[in-house]
Amino acid sequence: MIEFRNVKKHYRSGNLDVEILRGVNLHVKKGEYIAIMGKSGSGKSTILNLLGALDSFNTGEYILAGRSVHKMRANRRTALRNNEIGFVFQQFHLIPNLSVYQNVRLPLTYSRKRLGRKKARVHNLLDEVGLLHKKRAKPAQLSGGEKQRVAIARALVNEPSILLADEPTGSLDEATTQSILSLFDRLHESGVTIVMITHDIEVANRAERIVHLQNGVLL
């Protein structure tokens, strides 16, 4: 489903050419759950941004479900992000002045679904993550674990086939971490493809497969 072929990424810093990815090859099957590990600054988040079509690379190929993502026009990449990929970040990125319900519904703004279907989808997801009773709360009124569950619900509201998670438990306590990982397990069982970045081996062990990023190459 997902394939990187010799993907390289670098940038200029003054007179220096800084290599981030030196030829990444990655293949993720449909419905697979993988974890990517590596030292801080090794390029893990760069890989996730490339997978989510949020960034571009210098050379190589990115094939998603038989389509060359790197050759798509900007509007097609935007549609891809909106419809097929969900993002979960360590810092949640919730909008402070919106309620829990409004944050989760936000990606449906330009959806052609009827209003009733949008409401039902948001309510079902909030129920799934155990936060329907807090749908009117603002992010400042939530704990870290609750914020992450809202972020996961928002990532899933468009029913993506792929979930990309960047250190989704990095700032959470042990009990909340286990709750979030159990939710990921259920998503995986339902057929969602998950690619997760983590520095925690116990978190990574919940995935089917672990790959390690070292010196800009996946091992």
PDB file of C-alpha atoms in Angstrom:
ATOM      1  CA  MET A   1       0.000   0.000   0.000  1.00  0.00           C
ATOM      2  CA  ILE A   2       2.774   2.440   1.012  1.00  0.00           C
ATOM      3  CA  GLU A   3       6.164   2.349  -0.654  1.00  0.00           C
ATOM      4  CA  PHE A   4       9.231   4.572  -0.459  1.00  0.00           C
ATOM      5  CA  ARG A   5      11.887   3.857  -3.077  1.00  0.00           C
ATOM      6  CA  ASN A   6      15.330   5.280  -2.291  1.00  0.00           C
ATOM      7  CA  VAL A   7      13.874   8.507  -0.873  1.00  0.00           C
ATOM      8  CA  LYS A   8      16.477  11.167  -0.101  1.00  0.00           C
ATOM      9  CA  LYS A   9      15.966  14.468   1.690  1.00  0.00           C
ATOM     10  CA  HIS A  10      18.447  17.252   2.328  1.00  0.00           C
ATOM     11  CA  TYR A  11      18.483  21.006   2.833  1.00  0.00           C
ATOM     12  CA  ARG A  12      20.937  23.859   2.663  1.00  0.00           C
ATOM     13  CA  SER A  13      22.189  25.492   5.867  1.00  0.00           C
ATOM     14  CA  GLY A  14      24.558  28.288   4.905  1.00  0.00           C
ATOM     15  CA  ASN A  15      27.302  26.640   2.892  1.00  0.00           C
ATOM     16  CA  LEU A  16      26.456  23.182   4.181  1.00  0.00           C
ATOM     17  CA  ASP A  17      24.289  20.543   2.546  1.00  0.00           C
ATOM     18  CA  VAL A  18      22.599  18.699   5.427  1.00  0.00           C
ATOM     19  CA  GLU A  19      21.408  15.165   4.680  1.00  0.00           C
ATOM     20  CA  ILE A  20      18.353  13.999   6.618  1.00  0.00           C
ATOM     21  CA  LEU A  21      17.361  10.889   4.676  1.00  0.00           C
ATOM     22  CA  ARG A  22      20.082   9.125   2.685  1.00  0.00           C
ATOM     23  CA  GLY A  23      18.015   6.630   0.737  1.00  0.00           C
ATOM     24  CA  VAL A  24      14.973   5.326   2.613  1.00  0.00           C
ATOM     25  CA  ASN A  25      13.236   2.196   1.363  1.00  0.00           C
ATOM     26  CA  LEU A  26       9.984   1.293   3.088  1.00  0.00           C
ATOM     27  CA  HIS A  27       7.066  -0.982   2.273  1.00  0.00           C
ATOM     28  CA  VAL A  28       3.907  -1.045   4.399  1.00  0.00           C
ATOM     29  CA  LYS A  29       1.120  -3.470   3.574  1.00  0.00           C
ATOM     30  CA  LYS A  30      -2.541  -2.509   3.725  1.00  0.00           C
ATOM     31  CA  GLY A  31      -3.783  -2.904   7.286  1.00  0.00           C
ATOM     32  CA  GLU A  32      -0.287  -3.240   8.761  1.00  0.00           C
ATOM     33  CA  TYR A  33       0.747  -1.591  12.030  1.00  0.00           C
ATOM     34  CA  ILE A  34       4.394  -0.521  12.139  1.00  0.00           C
ATOM     35  CA  ALA A  35       6.554   1.526  14.478  1.00  0.00           C
ATOM     36  CA  ILE A  36       9.550   3.594  13.400  1.00  0.00           C
ATOM     37  CA  MET A  37      12.255   4.167  16.015  1.00  0.00           C
ATOM     38  CA  GLY A  38      15.431   6.228  16.017  1.00  0.00           C
ATOM     39  CA  LYS A  39      17.420   8.772  17.967  1.00  0.00           C
ATOM     40  CA  SER A  40      16.161  12.337  18.352  1.00  0.00           C
ATOM     41  CA  GLY A  41      16.926  14.317  15.187  1.00  0.00           C
ATOM     42  CA  SER A  42      17.353  11.171  13.093  1.00  0.00           C
ATOM     43  CA  GLY A  43      14.591  12.154  10.650  1.00  0.00           C
ATOM     44  CA  LYS A  44      11.647  10.137  11.994  1.00  0.00           C
ATOM     45  CA  SER A  45       9.223  13.051  11.840  1.00  0.00           C
ATOM     46  CA  THR A  46      10.522  13.918   8.371  1.00  0.00           C
ATOM     47  CA  ILE A  47       9.489  10.461   7.177  1.00  0.00           C
ATOM     48  CA  LEU A  48       6.019  10.925   8.669  1.00  0.00           C
ATOM     49  CA  ASN A  49       5.629  14.336   7.022  1.00  0.00           C
ATOM     50  CA  LEU A  50       6.628  12.824   3.687  1.00  0.00           C
ATOM     51  CA  LEU A  51       4.179   9.949   4.135  1.00  0.00           C
ATOM     52  CA  GLY A  52       1.444  12.478   4.845  1.00  0.00           C
ATOM     53  CA  ALA A  53       2.336  14.571   1.780  1.00  0.00           C
ATOM     54  CA  LEU A  54       3.091  17.521   4.066  1.00  0.00           C
ATOM     55  CA  ASP A  55       6.650  17.858   2.765  1.00  0.00           C
ATOM     56  CA  SER A  56       8.610  17.038  -0.366  1.00  0.00           C
ATOM     57  CA  PHE A  57      11.817  15.077  -0.884  1.00  0.00           C
ATOM     58  CA  ASN A  58      14.724  15.630  -3.263  1.00  0.00           C
ATOM     59  CA  THR A  59      14.990  12.291  -5.047  1.00  0.00           C
ATOM     60  CA  GLY A  60      13.240   8.925  -4.987  1.00  0.00           C
ATOM     61  CA  GLU A  61       9.664   7.736  -5.331  1.00  0.00           C
ATOM     62  CA  TYR A  62       6.612   7.619  -3.060  1.00  0.00           C
ATOM     63  CA  ILE A  63       3.902   5.204  -4.181  1.00  0.00           C
ATOM     64  CA  LEU A  64       0.586   5.044  -2.312  1.00  0.00           C
ATOM     65  CA  ALA A  65      -2.003   2.474  -3.416  1.00  0.00           C
ATOM     66  CA  GLY A  66      -0.406   2.388  -6.866  1.00  0.00           C
ATOM     67  CA  ARG A  67      -0.280   6.187  -7.274  1.00  0.00           C
ATOM     68  CA  SER A  68       2.859   8.330  -7.450  1.00  0.00           C
ATOM     69  CA  VAL A  69       2.256  10.870  -4.686  1.00  0.00           C
ATOM     70  CA  HIS A  70       5.338  12.908  -5.556  1.00  0.00           C
ATOM     71  CA  LYS A  71       3.980  13.461  -9.076  1.00  0.00           C
ATOM     72  CA  MET A  72       0.551  14.670  -7.956  1.00  0.00           C
ATOM     73  CA  ARG A  73      -0.559  18.259  -8.298  1.00  0.00           C
ATOM     74  CA  ALA A  74      -0.995  20.230  -5.084  1.00  0.00           C
ATOM     75  CA  ASN A  75      -4.796  19.978  -5.114  1.00  0.00           C
ATOM     76  CA  ARG A  76      -4.666  16.187  -5.435  1.00  0.00           C
ATOM     77  CA  ARG A  77      -2.205  15.917  -2.544  1.00  0.00           C
ATOM     78  CA  THR A  78      -4.528  18.089  -0.450  1.00  0.00           C
ATOM     79  CA  ALA A  79      -7.455  15.806  -1.280  1.00  0.00           C
ATOM     80  CA  LEU A  80      -5.299  12.817  -0.348  1.00  0.00           C
ATOM     81  CA  ARG A  81      -4.497  14.300   3.064  1.00  0.00           C
ATOM     82  CA  ASN A  82      -8.120  15.210   3.712  1.00  0.00           C
ATOM     83  CA  ASN A  83      -9.704  11.949   2.629  1.00  0.00           C
ATOM     84  CA  GLU A  84      -7.243   9.106   3.121  1.00  0.00           C
ATOM     85  CA  ILE A  85      -4.749  10.080   5.827  1.00  0.00           C
ATOM     86  CA  GLY A  86      -5.292  10.913   9.478  1.00  0.00           C
ATOM     87  CA  PHE A  87      -2.622  12.633  11.596  1.00  0.00           C
ATOM     88  CA  VAL A  88      -2.011  12.349  15.348  1.00  0.00           C
ATOM     89  CA  PHE A  89       0.686  14.546  16.903  1.00  0.00           C
ATOM     90  CA  GLN A  90       2.310  14.604  20.329  1.00  0.00           C
ATOM     91  CA  GLN A  91       1.239  18.225  20.875  1.00  0.00           C
ATOM     92  CA  PHE A  92      -2.404  17.544  19.895  1.00  0.00           C
ATOM     93  CA  HIS A  93      -2.841  20.762  17.821  1.00  0.00           C
ATOM     94  CA  LEU A  94      -6.388  21.356  19.045  1.00  0.00           C
ATOM     95  CA  ILE A  95      -7.913  24.800  18.465  1.00  0.00           C
ATOM     96  CA  PRO A  96      -8.304  26.396  21.921  1.00  0.00           C
ATOM     97  CA  ASN A  97     -11.478  28.418  21.290  1.00  0.00           C
ATOM     98  CA  LEU A  98     -13.386  25.494  19.757  1.00  0.00           C
ATOM     99  CA  SER A  99     -15.256  22.853  21.732  1.00  0.00           C
ATOM    100  CA  VAL A 100     -14.345  19.173  21.642  1.00  0.00           C
ATOM    101  CA  TYR A 101     -17.215  18.578  19.211  1.00  0.00           C
ATOM    102  CA  GLN A 102     -16.109  21.444  16.945  1.00  0.00           C
ATOM    103  CA  ASN A 103     -12.464  20.315  16.934  1.00  0.00           C
ATOM    104  CA  VAL A 104     -13.426  16.808  15.856  1.00  0.00           C
ATOM    105  CA  ARG A 105     -15.864  18.059  13.229  1.00  0.00           C
ATOM    106  CA  LEU A 106     -13.379  20.539  11.712  1.00  0.00           C
ATOM    107  CA  PRO A 107     -12.013  18.209   8.958  1.00  0.00           C
ATOM    108  CA  LEU A 108     -15.608  17.709   7.748  1.00  0.00           C
ATOM    109  CA  THR A 109     -15.980  21.412   6.947  1.00  0.00           C
ATOM    110  CA  TYR A 110     -15.713  20.869   3.200  1.00  0.00           C
ATOM    111  CA  SER A 111     -17.202  17.391   3.172  1.00  0.00           C
ATOM    112  CA  ARG A 112     -20.247  16.818   0.986  1.00  0.00           C
ATOM    113  CA  LYS A 113     -21.865  14.678   3.650  1.00  0.00           C
ATOM    114  CA  ARG A 114     -25.216  15.837   4.923  1.00  0.00           C
ATOM    115  CA  LEU A 115     -25.284  17.685   8.239  1.00  0.00           C
ATOM    116  CA  GLY A 116     -27.011  14.800  10.005  1.00  0.00           C
ATOM    117  CA  ARG A 117     -24.326  12.341   8.873  1.00  0.00           C
ATOM    118  CA  LYS A 118     -21.575  14.704  10.002  1.00  0.00           C
ATOM    119  CA  LYS A 119     -23.113  15.024  13.465  1.00  0.00           C
ATOM    120  CA  ALA A 120     -23.594  11.274  13.726  1.00  0.00           C
ATOM    121  CA  ARG A 121     -19.990  10.608  12.703  1.00  0.00           C
ATOM    122  CA  VAL A 122     -18.606  13.017  15.315  1.00  0.00           C
ATOM    123  CA  HIS A 123     -20.876  11.670  18.053  1.00  0.00           C
ATOM    124  CA  ASN A 124     -19.953   8.063  17.234  1.00  0.00           C
ATOM    125  CA  LEU A 125     -16.229   8.822  17.391  1.00  0.00           C
ATOM    126  CA  LEU A 126     -16.492  10.759  20.644  1.00  0.00           C
ATOM    127  CA  ASP A 127     -18.410   7.833  22.088  1.00  0.00           C
ATOM    128  CA  GLU A 128     -15.707   5.441  20.831  1.00  0.00           C
ATOM    129  CA  VAL A 129     -12.951   7.420  22.598  1.00  0.00           C
ATOM    130  CA  GLY A 130     -15.069   7.867  25.729  1.00  0.00           C
ATOM    131  CA  LEU A 131     -15.537  11.629  25.511  1.00  0.00           C
ATOM    132  CA  LEU A 132     -19.085  12.154  24.303  1.00  0.00           C
ATOM    133  CA  HIS A 133     -19.961  13.585  27.716  1.00  0.00           C
ATOM    134  CA  LYS A 134     -17.327  16.307  27.192  1.00  0.00           C
ATOM    135  CA  LYS A 135     -18.329  17.374  23.691  1.00  0.00           C
ATOM    136  CA  ARG A 136     -18.987  20.967  24.825  1.00  0.00           C
ATOM    137  CA  ALA A 137     -15.731  21.309  26.784  1.00  0.00           C
ATOM    138  CA  LYS A 138     -12.812  23.402  25.531  1.00  0.00           C
ATOM    139  CA  PRO A 139      -9.294  21.902  25.245  1.00  0.00           C
ATOM    140  CA  ALA A 140      -8.094  23.829  28.325  1.00  0.00           C
ATOM    141  CA  GLN A 141     -10.627  21.881  30.383  1.00  0.00           C
ATOM    142  CA  LEU A 142      -9.199  18.494  29.345  1.00  0.00           C
ATOM    143  CA  SER A 143      -6.353  16.353  30.634  1.00  0.00           C
ATOM    144  CA  GLY A 144      -3.475  15.392  28.342  1.00  0.00           C
ATOM    145  CA  GLY A 145      -4.955  11.981  27.677  1.00  0.00           C
ATOM    146  CA  GLU A 146      -8.353  13.464  26.872  1.00  0.00           C
ATOM    147  CA  LYS A 147      -6.771  15.924  24.459  1.00  0.00           C
ATOM    148  CA  GLN A 148      -4.994  13.075  22.694  1.00  0.00           C
ATOM    149  CA  ARG A 149      -8.231  11.107  22.406  1.00  0.00           C
ATOM    150  CA  VAL A 150      -9.917  14.163  20.879  1.00  0.00           C
ATOM    151  CA  ALA A 151      -7.004  14.448  18.434  1.00  0.00           C
ATOM    152  CA  ILE A 152      -7.407  10.794  17.485  1.00  0.00           C
ATOM    153  CA  ALA A 153     -11.149  11.225  16.954  1.00  0.00           C
ATOM    154  CA  ARG A 154     -10.442  14.237  14.737  1.00  0.00           C
ATOM    155  CA  ALA A 155      -7.874  12.230  12.759  1.00  0.00           C
ATOM    156  CA  LEU A 156     -10.463   9.523  12.113  1.00  0.00           C
ATOM    157  CA  VAL A 157     -13.491  11.667  11.327  1.00  0.00           C
ATOM    158  CA  ASN A 158     -12.990  11.450   7.549  1.00  0.00           C
ATOM    159  CA  GLU A 159     -12.619   7.654   7.806  1.00  0.00           C
ATOM    160  CA  PRO A 160      -9.010   7.538   6.561  1.00  0.00           C
ATOM    161  CA  SER A 161      -7.411   4.272   5.564  1.00  0.00           C
ATOM    162  CA  ILE A 162      -4.042   5.379   7.001  1.00  0.00           C
ATOM    163  CA  LEU A 163      -3.233   6.797  10.441  1.00  0.00           C
ATOM    164  CA  LEU A 164       0.121   8.537  10.968  1.00  0.00           C
ATOM    165  CA  ALA A 165       1.083   9.085  14.605  1.00  0.00           C
ATOM    166  CA  ASP A 166       4.087  11.099  15.765  1.00  0.00           C
ATOM    167  CA  GLU A 167       4.983  10.216  19.392  1.00  0.00           C
ATOM    168  CA  PRO A 168       1.267   9.911  20.279  1.00  0.00           C
ATOM    169  CA  THR A 169       2.012   8.900  23.884  1.00  0.00           C
ATOM    170  CA  GLY A 170       5.162  10.946  24.438  1.00  0.00           C
ATOM    171  CA  SER A 171       3.665  13.351  26.984  1.00  0.00           C
ATOM    172  CA  LEU A 172       1.198  10.988  28.664  1.00  0.00           C
ATOM    173  CA  ASP A 173       1.337   9.027  31.913  1.00  0.00           C
ATOM    174  CA  GLU A 174       1.472   5.223  31.929  1.00  0.00           C
ATOM    175  CA  ALA A 175      -2.247   4.601  32.440  1.00  0.00           C
ATOM    176  CA  THR A 176      -3.246   7.038  29.697  1.00  0.00           C
ATOM    177  CA  THR A 177      -0.585   5.612  27.394  1.00  0.00           C
ATOM    178  CA  GLN A 178      -2.093   2.142  27.746  1.00  0.00           C
ATOM    179  CA  SER A 179      -5.551   3.550  27.028  1.00  0.00           C
ATOM    180  CA  ILE A 180      -4.341   5.231  23.824  1.00  0.00           C
ATOM    181  CA  LEU A 181      -2.460   2.107  22.706  1.00  0.00           C
ATOM    182  CA  SER A 182      -5.566  -0.014  23.294  1.00  0.00           C
ATOM    183  CA  LEU A 183      -7.465   2.373  21.033  1.00  0.00           C
ATOM    184  CA  PHE A 184      -4.762   1.961  18.381  1.00  0.00           C
ATOM    185  CA  ASP A 185      -5.087  -1.805  18.724  1.00  0.00           C
ATOM    186  CA  ARG A 186      -8.822  -1.568  18.013  1.00  0.00           C
ATOM    187  CA  LEU A 187      -8.206   0.670  15.006  1.00  0.00           C
ATOM    188  CA  HIS A 188      -5.669  -1.809  13.660  1.00  0.00           C
ATOM    189  CA  GLU A 189      -8.129  -4.662  14.131  1.00  0.00           C
ATOM    190  CA  SER A 190     -10.709  -2.678  12.146  1.00  0.00           C
ATOM    191  CA  GLY A 191      -8.320  -2.533   9.163  1.00  0.00           C
ATOM    192  CA  VAL A 192      -6.683   0.885   9.536  1.00  0.00           C
ATOM    193  CA  THR A 193      -3.033   1.029   8.416  1.00  0.00           C
ATOM    194  CA  ILE A 194      -0.945   2.622  11.191  1.00  0.00           C
ATOM    195  CA  VAL A 195       2.550   4.098  11.003  1.00  0.00           C
ATOM    196  CA  MET A 196       3.736   5.310  14.404  1.00  0.00           C
ATOM    197  CA  ILE A 197       6.876   7.199  15.385  1.00  0.00           C
ATOM    198  CA  THR A 198       8.083   6.512  18.918  1.00  0.00           C
ATOM    199  CA  HIS A 199      11.243   6.481  21.025  1.00  0.00           C
ATOM    200  CA  ASP A 200       9.696   4.075  23.575  1.00  0.00           C
ATOM    201  CA  ILE A 201      10.399   0.387  22.930  1.00  0.00           C
ATOM    202  CA  GLU A 202       7.401  -0.704  25.027  1.00  0.00           C
ATOM    203  CA  VAL A 203       5.108   1.427  22.867  1.00  0.00           C
ATOM    204  CA  ALA A 204       6.789   0.179  19.696  1.00  0.00           C
ATOM    205  CA  ASN A 205       6.278  -3.433  20.760  1.00  0.00           C
ATOM    206  CA  ARG A 206       2.508  -2.959  20.365  1.00  0.00           C
ATOM    207  CA  ALA A 207       3.045  -2.737  16.603  1.00  0.00           C
ATOM    208  CA  GLU A 208       3.364  -5.738  14.281  1.00  0.00           C
ATOM    209  CA  ARG A 209       6.751  -4.630  13.031  1.00  0.00           C
ATOM    210  CA  ILE A 210       9.492  -2.255  14.172  1.00  0.00           C
ATOM    211  CA  VAL A 211      11.932  -0.529  11.824  1.00  0.00           C
ATOM    212  CA  HIS A 212      14.891   1.534  12.975  1.00  0.00           C
ATOM    213  CA  LEU A 213      16.149   4.764  11.426  1.00  0.00           C
ATOM    214  CA  GLN A 214      19.915   5.139  11.636  1.00  0.00           C
ATOM    215  CA  ASN A 215      22.123   7.590   9.755  1.00  0.00           C
ATOM    216  CA  GLY A 216      19.262   8.491   7.417  1.00  0.00           C
ATOM    217  CA  VAL A 217      18.501   4.904   6.419  1.00  0.00           C
ATOM    218  CA  LEU A 218      15.801   2.529   7.645  1.00  0.00           C
ATOM    219  CA  LEU A 219      17.190  -0.776   8.927  1.00  0.00           C
TER     220      LEU A 219
END
